[in-house]
XYZ file of C-alpha atoms in Angstrom:
88
model
C -0.096 0.109 0.033
C 1.269 3.580 -1.020
C 2.149 6.178 1.834
C -0.754 8.151 -0.216
C -3.419 5.258 0.370
C -2.660 4.855 3.785
C -2.930 8.424 4.682
C -6.131 8.455 2.736
C -7.383 5.285 4.612
C -6.356 6.673 7.920
C -8.062 9.963 7.216
C -11.237 8.452 6.136
C -11.048 5.961 9.082
C -10.909 8.972 11.379
C -13.534 10.738 9.566
C -15.950 7.525 10.391
C -15.239 8.454 13.957
C -16.287 12.187 13.682
C -12.804 13.569 13.514
C -11.279 15.626 10.844
C -13.858 15.630 8.419
C -15.368 18.599 6.266
C -19.167 19.435 6.638
C -20.064 17.798 2.950
C -18.391 14.621 3.902
C -20.173 14.478 7.269
C -23.956 14.862 5.522
C -22.999 12.072 2.986
C -21.609 9.714 5.593
C -24.663 10.626 7.949
C -27.062 10.180 4.946
C -25.988 6.667 4.060
C -25.529 5.696 7.802
C -29.292 6.437 8.535
C -29.949 3.564 5.430
C -27.533 1.577 7.482
C -24.865 1.495 4.170
C -21.438 2.095 4.840
C -19.732 3.876 1.646
C -16.190 3.716 0.351
C -13.910 6.420 0.533
C -13.866 6.614 -2.946
C -17.939 7.018 -3.214
C -17.803 9.568 -0.554
C -15.053 11.860 -2.356
C -17.354 11.322 -5.973
C -20.468 12.285 -4.113
C -19.381 15.452 -2.702
C -17.663 16.613 -5.808
C -20.479 15.723 -8.229
C -22.973 18.813 -8.840
C -25.842 16.822 -7.541
C -23.921 14.405 -5.360
C -26.655 13.518 -3.084
C -29.476 13.274 -5.894
C -27.558 10.841 -7.752
C -26.755 9.235 -4.481
C -30.523 8.897 -3.275
C -31.145 7.349 -6.825
C -28.669 4.992 -6.858
C -29.638 3.712 -3.112
C -33.442 3.535 -4.350
C -32.570 1.657 -7.425
C -30.545 -1.021 -5.499
C -32.061 -4.328 -6.229
C -30.989 -6.364 -3.240
C -29.777 -5.452 0.351
C -25.971 -4.086 0.443
C -23.760 -3.307 3.889
C -20.881 -1.547 1.610
C -21.459 0.782 -1.355
C -18.962 1.867 -4.025
C -18.648 4.081 -6.924
C -19.529 1.193 -8.948
C -23.068 0.836 -7.246
C -23.974 4.544 -8.318
C -26.156 4.730 -11.196
C -25.061 6.530 -14.552
C -25.994 10.177 -14.786
C -28.300 10.886 -17.453
C -26.693 14.271 -17.768
C -23.009 13.781 -16.975
C -20.794 16.509 -15.985
C -17.308 16.012 -14.825
C -16.760 16.131 -10.999
C -15.095 19.327 -9.394
C -11.615 18.775 -9.112
C -10.903 18.642 -5.257
């Protein structure tokens, strides 16, 4: 595992505990935790940077055909009007 990946995962784990977390990321994690879903760090980043991230996330969760515990970027539905995510 690269140092960058290690730092990212460490930051994500700390964020799950409510430490060192931007407001938008807290909102995404809270929304998912209310639905008993655990996101991947990449999913949180994608949703936060997407112009309509929470709407896309809600549509994706509603379209799941079976219960899931972990949610990743690959579980998101394809956006009808794709716009590139904002750079971090």
